């Protein structure tokens, strides 16, 4: 008997009809002779609704501990309902919260990392013939505090569990039937990838591709978890995420990602002397603020300007931290800018192909759009631009790199084309 971990996102279990479809899909795998461990997200927009409710009742920033207590309830609803649905089909199922499943995390509310998994209850339940349903996105500290793994953390739960129980495969079910060259909601002729390397997928995930969470890809790579992304609405072949993926002839750029969760922070008039940057970014790191692109402009009269990007959710906190070290750093002004988007191209073949980044700059320039910031690595190039013409930029880049196909992607299923 093979052991399978199956993960279903919020859109896959968004209502009673979809919940029944997922239950039938799980039972199919069970009847094929597999042991099934299922990880489920909160239904539909449940998490967003809970966040909105918290803001109505607690203006400002709610206590992080209580937000975790609140948000974990969404997944608990999903696992219980899915277990009930499977029971109605005549099969035994048992639902576990993250802590009941043995998911232990660091003591950081809102975006905790998994520190240990003790899956004895899962193994015992599978051994007894039950389908196990686990709440994604959540865990518990050694002191018994409930934590969440951050948005998209159910992917991480699934892959980490697959590694811990030595599952044969981890299947991530979503509303598209695999990983595409870009968001098929923007480019209807996007190219489906039969396989993609861990490194390429990790770059795409970090750069905004929402199909997989970056930490999930990290776990898969570190523990060599066989990972497949496929649709919950059909039985089409999905995309295999693996150590090395075959490159298609003539295709250098494999994917185009975008991230609207971008704010630019500019620190103006910083005295040009050693250690200034270290002071700023050490303070941001201590505040648990992730910094992405960092750029220094030219020095004039011994003063320099710096810019960096952070997530929109960290913008206000970053400004407060930087203002707090003004006496120590001695800058003239700090400003911020939103309504930005980071557009990125990714491909393992970029490192050995000249002119790939130049083509990106040329395409964006021909559209009359200014590039505000640039970041590069061996397999990716990112440009921060204003958000207003994102779809146009994505479509132009997709065509320029020869990624268009003659097929139209349908998202969701026959009745949910959008």
CSV table of C-alpha atoms in Angstrom, one decimal:
chain,number,residue,atom,x,y,z
A,1,UNK,CA,0.0,0.0,0.0
A,2,UNK,CA,1.4,3.4,-1.0
A,3,UNK,CA,0.9,6.4,1.3
A,4,UNK,CA,-0.4,9.6,-0.3
A,5,UNK,CA,-0.7,13.1,1.2
A,6,UNK,CA,-3.4,15.2,-0.6
A,7,UNK,CA,-3.8,18.9,0.0
A,8,UNK,CA,-6.9,20.8,-1.0
A,9,UNK,CA,-7.0,24.6,-0.9
A,10,UNK,CA,-9.8,26.9,0.1
A,11,UNK,CA,-11.3,27.2,-3.4
A,12,UNK,CA,-11.5,23.4,-3.7
A,13,UNK,CA,-13.6,23.1,-0.6
A,14,UNK,CA,-15.4,26.5,-1.0
A,15,UNK,CA,-19.0,25.2,-0.6
A,16,UNK,CA,-20.9,22.0,0.0
A,17,UNK,CA,-20.9,20.9,-3.6
A,18,UNK,CA,-17.1,21.3,-3.9
A,19,UNK,CA,-16.6,19.6,-0.5
A,20,UNK,CA,-18.5,16.5,-1.8
A,21,UNK,CA,-16.4,16.5,-5.0
A,22,UNK,CA,-13.2,16.5,-2.9
A,23,UNK,CA,-14.6,13.7,-0.6
A,24,UNK,CA,-15.3,11.6,-3.6
A,25,UNK,CA,-11.8,12.2,-5.0
A,26,UNK,CA,-10.3,11.1,-1.7
A,27,UNK,CA,-12.4,8.0,-1.5
A,28,UNK,CA,-11.3,7.1,-5.1
A,29,UNK,CA,-7.7,7.1,-4.0
A,30,UNK,CA,-8.6,5.0,-0.9
A,31,UNK,CA,-10.4,2.4,-3.1
A,32,UNK,CA,-7.3,2.2,-5.2
A,33,UNK,CA,-5.5,0.8,-2.2
A,34,UNK,CA,-3.7,3.9,-1.0
A,35,UNK,CA,-3.3,5.2,2.6
A,36,UNK,CA,-4.6,8.7,2.5
A,37,UNK,CA,-3.6,11.7,4.6
A,38,UNK,CA,-5.4,14.9,3.6
A,39,UNK,CA,-4.5,18.5,4.4
A,40,UNK,CA,-7.3,21.1,4.0
A,41,UNK,CA,-7.4,24.9,4.1
A,42,UNK,CA,-10.2,27.0,5.3
A,43,UNK,CA,-13.3,27.2,3.0
A,44,UNK,CA,-13.3,29.8,0.4
A,45,UNK,CA,-12.9,33.3,1.8
A,46,UNK,CA,-13.3,32.3,5.4
A,47,UNK,CA,-9.8,33.5,6.5
A,48,UNK,CA,-10.4,36.9,4.8
A,49,UNK,CA,-13.8,37.2,6.5
A,50,UNK,CA,-12.4,36.5,9.9
A,51,UNK,CA,-9.7,39.1,9.4
A,52,UNK,CA,-12.3,41.7,8.4
A,53,UNK,CA,-14.4,40.8,11.4
A,54,UNK,CA,-11.4,41.2,13.7
A,55,UNK,CA,-10.7,44.7,12.2
A,56,UNK,CA,-14.3,45.7,12.9
A,57,UNK,CA,-14.0,44.7,16.6
A,58,UNK,CA,-10.4,45.7,17.2
A,59,UNK,CA,-9.3,48.7,15.2
A,60,UNK,CA,-5.6,49.0,14.7
A,61,UNK,CA,-3.4,45.9,15.2
A,62,UNK,CA,-5.2,43.0,17.0
A,63,UNK,CA,-3.1,40.9,19.5
A,64,UNK,CA,-1.1,38.4,17.4
A,65,UNK,CA,-1.9,35.5,19.8
A,66,UNK,CA,-5.6,36.1,19.5
A,67,UNK,CA,-5.4,36.4,15.7
A,68,UNK,CA,-3.9,32.9,15.6
A,69,UNK,CA,-6.6,31.6,17.9
A,70,UNK,CA,-9.2,33.2,15.5
A,71,UNK,CA,-7.7,32.2,12.2
A,72,UNK,CA,-7.1,28.5,13.0
A,73,UNK,CA,-10.9,28.0,13.4
A,74,UNK,CA,-11.3,28.2,9.6
A,75,UNK,CA,-9.4,25.0,9.0
A,76,UNK,CA,-11.1,23.3,11.9
A,77,UNK,CA,-14.4,23.8,10.2
A,78,UNK,CA,-13.1,22.4,7.0
A,79,UNK,CA,-11.6,19.2,8.4
A,80,UNK,CA,-14.7,18.4,10.5
A,81,UNK,CA,-17.0,18.9,7.5
A,82,UNK,CA,-14.8,16.9,5.1
A,83,UNK,CA,-14.6,14.0,7.6
A,84,UNK,CA,-18.4,14.0,8.0
A,85,UNK,CA,-18.8,14.0,4.2
A,86,UNK,CA,-16.4,11.0,3.8
A,87,UNK,CA,-18.4,9.2,6.6
A,88,UNK,CA,-21.6,9.8,4.6
A,89,UNK,CA,-19.9,8.0,1.7
A,90,UNK,CA,-19.4,4.9,3.9
A,91,UNK,CA,-15.7,5.3,4.8
A,92,UNK,CA,-14.0,6.0,8.1
A,93,UNK,CA,-12.3,9.3,8.5
A,94,UNK,CA,-10.9,11.2,11.4
A,95,UNK,CA,-10.0,14.9,11.6
A,96,UNK,CA,-7.1,16.4,13.5
A,97,UNK,CA,-6.2,20.0,14.3
A,98,UNK,CA,-2.5,20.9,13.6
A,99,UNK,CA,-1.5,20.3,17.2
A,100,UNK,CA,-3.4,17.0,17.4
A,101,UNK,CA,-1.5,15.9,14.3
A,102,UNK,CA,1.8,16.7,16.1
A,103,UNK,CA,2.8,19.9,14.3
A,104,UNK,CA,5.2,21.9,16.6
A,105,UNK,CA,6.4,25.3,15.7
A,106,UNK,CA,8.6,28.2,17.0
A,107,UNK,CA,6.9,30.7,19.2
A,108,UNK,CA,6.1,33.3,16.6
A,109,UNK,CA,2.5,34.2,15.9
A,110,UNK,CA,1.4,34.8,12.4
A,111,UNK,CA,4.2,33.2,10.5
A,112,UNK,CA,5.8,30.5,12.6
A,113,UNK,CA,8.1,27.9,11.2
A,114,UNK,CA,7.7,24.2,11.9
A,115,UNK,CA,10.3,22.9,14.3
A,116,UNK,CA,9.2,19.3,14.8
A,117,UNK,CA,6.5,16.8,13.7
A,118,UNK,CA,5.4,13.9,15.8
A,119,UNK,CA,2.9,12.1,13.6
A,120,UNK,CA,2.2,9.0,15.8
A,121,UNK,CA,-1.6,9.6,15.8
A,122,UNK,CA,-1.6,10.0,12.0
A,123,UNK,CA,0.4,6.8,11.5
A,124,UNK,CA,-1.9,4.9,13.9
A,125,UNK,CA,-5.1,6.1,12.3
A,126,UNK,CA,-3.8,5.2,8.8
A,127,UNK,CA,-2.7,1.8,10.0
A,128,UNK,CA,-6.2,1.2,11.3
A,129,UNK,CA,-7.7,1.9,7.8
A,130,UNK,CA,-8.9,5.5,8.4
A,131,UNK,CA,-8.6,8.4,6.1
A,132,UNK,CA,-6.9,11.2,8.1
A,133,UNK,CA,-7.9,14.8,7.6
A,134,UNK,CA,-5.4,17.4,9.0
A,135,UNK,CA,-6.0,21.1,9.4
A,136,UNK,CA,-3.4,23.0,7.5
A,137,UNK,CA,-1.7,26.3,8.3
A,138,UNK,CA,-1.5,25.7,12.1
A,139,UNK,CA,0.6,24.2,14.8
A,140,UNK,CA,1.5,24.5,18.5
A,141,UNK,CA,4.6,25.6,20.5
A,142,UNK,CA,6.2,23.4,23.1
A,143,UNK,CA,4.5,25.6,25.7
A,144,UNK,CA,1.1,24.8,24.2
A,145,UNK,CA,0.4,28.1,22.4
A,146,UNK,CA,-1.5,27.8,19.1
A,147,UNK,CA,0.3,29.3,16.1
A,148,UNK,CA,-0.2,29.8,12.4
A,149,UNK,CA,2.3,29.3,9.5
A,150,UNK,CA,1.4,32.4,7.5
A,151,UNK,CA,-0.8,32.7,4.4
A,152,UNK,CA,-0.4,29.7,2.2
A,153,UNK,CA,0.9,27.6,5.1
A,154,UNK,CA,-1.3,24.6,4.3
A,155,UNK,CA,1.1,23.8,1.5
A,156,UNK,CA,3.9,23.7,4.0
A,157,UNK,CA,1.8,21.5,6.3
A,158,UNK,CA,1.2,19.0,3.6
A,159,UNK,CA,4.8,18.7,2.3
A,160,UNK,CA,6.2,18.7,5.9
A,161,UNK,CA,3.8,15.9,6.8
A,162,UNK,CA,4.7,14.0,3.7
A,163,UNK,CA,8.4,14.1,4.7
A,164,UNK,CA,7.6,13.1,8.3
A,165,UNK,CA,5.5,10.1,7.4
A,166,UNK,CA,7.7,9.2,4.4
A,167,UNK,CA,4.8,9.4,2.0
A,168,UNK,CA,5.3,8.2,-1.6
A,169,UNK,CA,3.9,11.4,-3.0
A,170,UNK,CA,2.4,14.7,-2.0
A,171,UNK,CA,-0.3,16.0,-4.3
A,172,UNK,CA,-1.3,19.6,-4.2
A,173,UNK,CA,-4.8,20.1,-5.6
A,174,UNK,CA,-5.9,23.5,-6.8
A,175,UNK,CA,-8.2,25.2,-9.3
A,176,UNK,CA,-5.8,24.8,-12.2
A,177,UNK,CA,-4.5,21.5,-13.5
A,178,UNK,CA,-0.8,22.2,-12.9
A,179,UNK,CA,1.8,24.9,-12.9
A,180,UNK,CA,1.7,27.4,-15.9
A,181,UNK,CA,4.2,29.7,-17.5
A,182,UNK,CA,2.2,32.6,-15.9
A,183,UNK,CA,-1.1,33.2,-14.2
A,184,UNK,CA,-3.7,31.7,-16.6
A,185,UNK,CA,-6.3,34.2,-15.3
A,186,UNK,CA,-4.2,36.9,-17.0
A,187,UNK,CA,-2.8,35.0,-20.0
A,188,UNK,CA,-5.4,32.6,-21.3
A,189,UNK,CA,-2.9,30.9,-23.6
A,190,UNK,CA,-0.4,30.2,-20.9
A,191,UNK,CA,1.8,27.1,-21.2
A,192,UNK,CA,1.3,24.2,-18.9
A,193,UNK,CA,4.6,22.8,-17.5
A,194,UNK,CA,4.8,19.0,-17.3
A,195,UNK,CA,7.7,19.3,-14.9
A,196,UNK,CA,9.7,22.0,-13.2
A,197,UNK,CA,12.8,22.0,-11.0
A,198,UNK,CA,12.7,22.7,-7.3
A,199,UNK,CA,14.9,25.7,-7.8
A,200,UNK,CA,12.8,27.2,-10.5
A,201,UNK,CA,9.6,26.6,-8.5
A,202,UNK,CA,11.1,28.1,-5.4
A,203,UNK,CA,12.0,31.3,-7.3
A,204,UNK,CA,8.5,31.5,-8.8
A,205,UNK,CA,6.9,31.0,-5.4
A,206,UNK,CA,9.1,33.6,-3.7
A,207,UNK,CA,8.4,36.0,-6.5
A,208,UNK,CA,4.6,35.8,-6.2
A,209,UNK,CA,3.4,32.7,-8.0
A,210,UNK,CA,0.5,31.7,-5.7
A,211,UNK,CA,0.2,28.1,-6.8
A,212,UNK,CA,2.8,26.9,-4.1
A,213,UNK,CA,4.1,28.4,-0.9
A,214,UNK,CA,7.8,28.9,-0.8
A,215,UNK,CA,8.4,27.0,2.4
A,216,UNK,CA,6.6,24.0,0.9
A,217,UNK,CA,9.0,24.0,-2.0
A,218,UNK,CA,11.9,24.3,0.4
A,219,UNK,CA,10.7,21.3,2.4
A,220,UNK,CA,10.2,19.3,-0.8
A,221,UNK,CA,13.7,20.1,-2.0
A,222,UNK,CA,15.4,19.5,1.4
A,223,UNK,CA,13.6,16.2,2.0
A,224,UNK,CA,13.2,15.1,-1.7
A,225,UNK,CA,9.5,14.9,-1.4
A,226,UNK,CA,7.8,13.8,-4.7
A,227,UNK,CA,5.5,16.8,-5.3
A,228,UNK,CA,2.7,17.0,-7.9
A,229,UNK,CA,0.4,20.0,-8.5
A,230,UNK,CA,-2.9,19.1,-10.1
A,231,UNK,CA,-6.6,20.2,-10.5
A,232,UNK,CA,-9.2,19.2,-8.0
A,233,UNK,CA,-11.8,19.5,-10.7
A,234,UNK,CA,-10.5,17.0,-13.3
A,235,UNK,CA,-8.1,14.0,-13.5
A,236,UNK,CA,-5.6,15.6,-16.0
A,237,UNK,CA,-1.9,15.0,-15.5
A,238,UNK,CA,-0.5,17.6,-13.2
A,239,UNK,CA,3.0,19.2,-13.0
A,240,UNK,CA,5.8,17.3,-11.3
A,241,UNK,CA,8.2,19.4,-9.1
A,242,UNK,CA,11.5,17.6,-9.0
A,243,UNK,CA,15.3,18.0,-8.5
A,244,UNK,CA,16.0,18.5,-12.3
A,245,UNK,CA,13.5,19.2,-15.0
A,246,UNK,CA,14.0,18.7,-18.8
A,247,UNK,CA,14.2,22.0,-20.7
A,248,UNK,CA,12.0,22.5,-23.7
A,249,UNK,CA,13.8,23.3,-26.9
A,250,UNK,CA,14.1,27.1,-27.4
A,251,UNK,CA,12.4,27.9,-24.1
A,252,UNK,CA,14.8,29.8,-21.8
A,253,UNK,CA,12.3,31.6,-19.6
A,254,UNK,CA,10.0,29.0,-17.9
A,255,UNK,CA,7.7,31.2,-15.9
A,256,UNK,CA,6.6,34.8,-15.3
A,257,UNK,CA,5.5,35.8,-11.8
A,258,UNK,CA,4.2,38.9,-10.3
A,259,UNK,CA,3.8,40.2,-6.7
A,260,UNK,CA,1.5,43.1,-5.8
A,261,UNK,CA,2.4,42.9,-2.2
A,262,UNK,CA,5.2,45.4,-2.6
A,263,UNK,CA,6.0,48.7,-0.9
A,264,UNK,CA,9.1,50.8,-1.6
A,265,UNK,CA,10.9,52.4,1.4
A,266,UNK,CA,13.4,55.2,0.6
A,267,UNK,CA,15.9,56.6,3.1
A,268,UNK,CA,17.2,59.9,1.9
A,269,UNK,CA,20.3,61.8,2.9
A,270,UNK,CA,22.2,59.1,4.7
A,271,UNK,CA,25.8,60.0,5.6
A,272,UNK,CA,28.2,57.9,3.4
A,273,UNK,CA,30.3,56.0,5.9
A,274,UNK,CA,30.8,52.3,6.9
A,275,UNK,CA,28.1,50.6,8.9
A,276,UNK,CA,25.1,52.8,8.0
A,277,UNK,CA,23.3,50.1,6.0
A,278,UNK,CA,24.1,47.5,8.6
A,279,UNK,CA,22.3,49.6,11.3
A,280,UNK,CA,19.2,50.0,9.2
A,281,UNK,CA,18.8,46.4,8.1
A,282,UNK,CA,19.8,44.9,11.4
A,283,UNK,CA,17.0,46.9,13.0
A,284,UNK,CA,14.5,45.7,10.4
A,285,UNK,CA,15.7,42.1,10.8
A,286,UNK,CA,15.2,42.3,14.6
A,287,UNK,CA,11.6,43.5,13.9
A,288,UNK,CA,11.0,40.3,11.8
A,289,UNK,CA,10.7,42.4,8.6
A,290,UNK,CA,11.8,40.7,5.4
A,291,UNK,CA,13.6,43.0,3.0
A,292,UNK,CA,13.7,42.1,-0.7
A,293,UNK,CA,15.4,44.5,-3.2
A,294,UNK,CA,18.0,46.9,-1.9
A,295,UNK,CA,19.4,49.7,-4.1
A,296,UNK,CA,21.8,52.6,-3.3
A,297,UNK,CA,21.8,55.6,-5.5
A,298,UNK,CA,24.8,57.9,-6.2
A,299,UNK,CA,26.6,59.8,-3.4
A,300,UNK,CA,26.3,63.6,-3.5
A,301,UNK,CA,28.0,65.9,-1.0
A,302,UNK,CA,28.8,62.9,1.2
A,303,UNK,CA,25.1,61.8,1.4
A,304,UNK,CA,23.5,58.8,-0.2
A,305,UNK,CA,19.9,57.6,-0.8
A,306,UNK,CA,18.8,54.0,-0.2
A,307,UNK,CA,15.7,52.2,-1.4
A,308,UNK,CA,14.4,48.8,-0.4
A,309,UNK,CA,11.2,46.8,-0.9
A,310,UNK,CA,9.1,45.2,1.9
A,311,UNK,CA,5.7,43.6,1.9
A,312,UNK,CA,2.7,45.9,2.2
A,313,UNK,CA,1.8,44.4,5.5
A,314,UNK,CA,5.2,45.4,6.9
A,315,UNK,CA,5.2,48.9,5.4
A,316,UNK,CA,4.0,50.9,8.5
A,317,UNK,CA,6.1,48.8,10.9
A,318,UNK,CA,9.2,49.3,8.7
A,319,UNK,CA,8.7,53.1,8.7
A,320,UNK,CA,8.3,53.1,12.5
A,321,UNK,CA,11.5,51.0,12.9
A,322,UNK,CA,13.5,53.3,10.6
A,323,UNK,CA,12.2,56.4,12.3
A,324,UNK,CA,13.3,54.9,15.6
A,325,UNK,CA,16.9,54.8,14.5
A,326,UNK,CA,17.0,58.2,13.0
A,327,UNK,CA,19.2,59.6,15.8
A,328,UNK,CA,21.7,56.8,15.3
A,329,UNK,CA,21.8,56.8,11.5
A,330,UNK,CA,21.1,60.6,10.9
A,331,UNK,CA,19.2,60.5,7.6
A,332,UNK,CA,17.2,63.5,6.3
A,333,UNK,CA,13.9,61.8,5.4
A,334,UNK,CA,12.2,58.4,5.0
A,335,UNK,CA,9.4,58.0,2.4
A,336,UNK,CA,7.3,55.1,1.2
A,337,UNK,CA,5.5,54.2,-2.0
A,338,UNK,CA,2.7,51.7,-2.8
A,339,UNK,CA,0.6,50.8,-5.8
A,340,UNK,CA,3.7,48.9,-7.2
A,341,UNK,CA,4.1,45.4,-8.6
A,342,UNK,CA,7.2,43.2,-9.0
A,343,UNK,CA,7.3,41.4,-12.3
A,344,UNK,CA,9.8,38.5,-12.6
A,345,UNK,CA,11.0,36.1,-15.2
A,346,UNK,CA,12.5,32.7,-14.1
A,347,UNK,CA,14.3,30.0,-16.0
A,348,UNK,CA,17.3,27.7,-15.3
A,349,UNK,CA,18.5,28.4,-18.8
A,350,UNK,CA,18.9,32.1,-18.3
A,351,UNK,CA,22.4,31.7,-16.7
A,352,UNK,CA,23.9,30.5,-20.0
A,353,UNK,CA,21.8,32.6,-22.4
A,354,UNK,CA,22.9,36.2,-23.1
A,355,UNK,CA,20.3,39.0,-23.5
A,356,UNK,CA,17.4,37.5,-21.6
A,357,UNK,CA,17.2,40.4,-19.1
A,358,UNK,CA,17.8,42.9,-21.8
A,359,UNK,CA,14.8,41.7,-23.7
A,360,UNK,CA,12.7,42.1,-20.5
A,361,UNK,CA,13.9,45.7,-20.1
A,362,UNK,CA,13.2,46.4,-23.8
A,363,UNK,CA,9.6,45.0,-23.7
A,364,UNK,CA,8.7,47.1,-20.7
A,365,UNK,CA,10.3,50.1,-22.2
A,366,UNK,CA,8.4,49.8,-25.5
A,367,UNK,CA,5.2,49.9,-23.5
A,368,UNK,CA,6.3,53.3,-22.1
A,369,UNK,CA,6.6,52.0,-18.5
A,370,UNK,CA,9.4,53.1,-16.2
A,371,UNK,CA,11.4,50.5,-14.3
A,372,UNK,CA,11.8,51.6,-10.7
A,373,UNK,CA,14.0,48.9,-9.2
A,374,UNK,CA,15.8,45.8,-10.6
A,375,UNK,CA,17.0,42.6,-9.0
A,376,UNK,CA,18.8,39.6,-10.6
A,377,UNK,CA,20.1,36.2,-9.9
A,378,UNK,CA,21.4,33.3,-12.0
A,379,UNK,CA,17.9,32.1,-12.8
A,380,UNK,CA,15.6,35.2,-12.4
A,381,UNK,CA,15.3,38.9,-13.2
A,382,UNK,CA,12.8,41.1,-11.3
A,383,UNK,CA,11.6,44.6,-12.1
A,384,UNK,CA,9.5,46.8,-9.9
A,385,UNK,CA,7.0,49.0,-11.8
A,386,UNK,CA,3.8,50.9,-11.2
A,387,UNK,CA,0.8,48.5,-10.9
A,388,UNK,CA,-1.6,50.1,-13.4
A,389,UNK,CA,-0.7,48.1,-16.5
A,390,UNK,CA,0.4,44.8,-15.0
A,391,UNK,CA,-1.7,42.6,-17.3
A,392,UNK,CA,-0.4,44.3,-20.4
A,393,UNK,CA,3.2,43.8,-19.2
A,394,UNK,CA,2.7,40.1,-18.4
A,395,UNK,CA,1.1,39.4,-21.7
A,396,UNK,CA,3.8,41.2,-23.6
A,397,UNK,CA,6.6,39.4,-21.8
A,398,UNK,CA,4.8,36.0,-22.3
A,399,UNK,CA,4.7,36.6,-26.0
A,400,UNK,CA,8.3,37.9,-26.2
A,401,UNK,CA,9.8,34.8,-24.6
A,402,UNK,CA,7.8,32.4,-26.9
A,403,UNK,CA,5.6,31.1,-24.2
A,404,UNK,CA,2.2,31.5,-25.9
A,405,UNK,CA,0.3,28.4,-26.9
A,406,UNK,CA,-2.7,27.8,-29.2
A,407,UNK,CA,-4.8,26.4,-26.3
A,408,UNK,CA,-7.0,28.3,-23.8
A,409,UNK,CA,-6.7,27.5,-20.1
A,410,UNK,CA,-9.8,27.1,-18.1
A,411,UNK,CA,-9.6,27.8,-14.4
A,412,UNK,CA,-11.8,25.9,-11.9
A,413,UNK,CA,-13.8,23.6,-14.1
A,414,UNK,CA,-16.4,23.5,-17.0
A,415,UNK,CA,-18.9,25.6,-15.1
A,416,UNK,CA,-16.3,28.0,-13.7
A,417,UNK,CA,-14.5,29.5,-16.6
A,418,UNK,CA,-13.1,32.9,-15.8
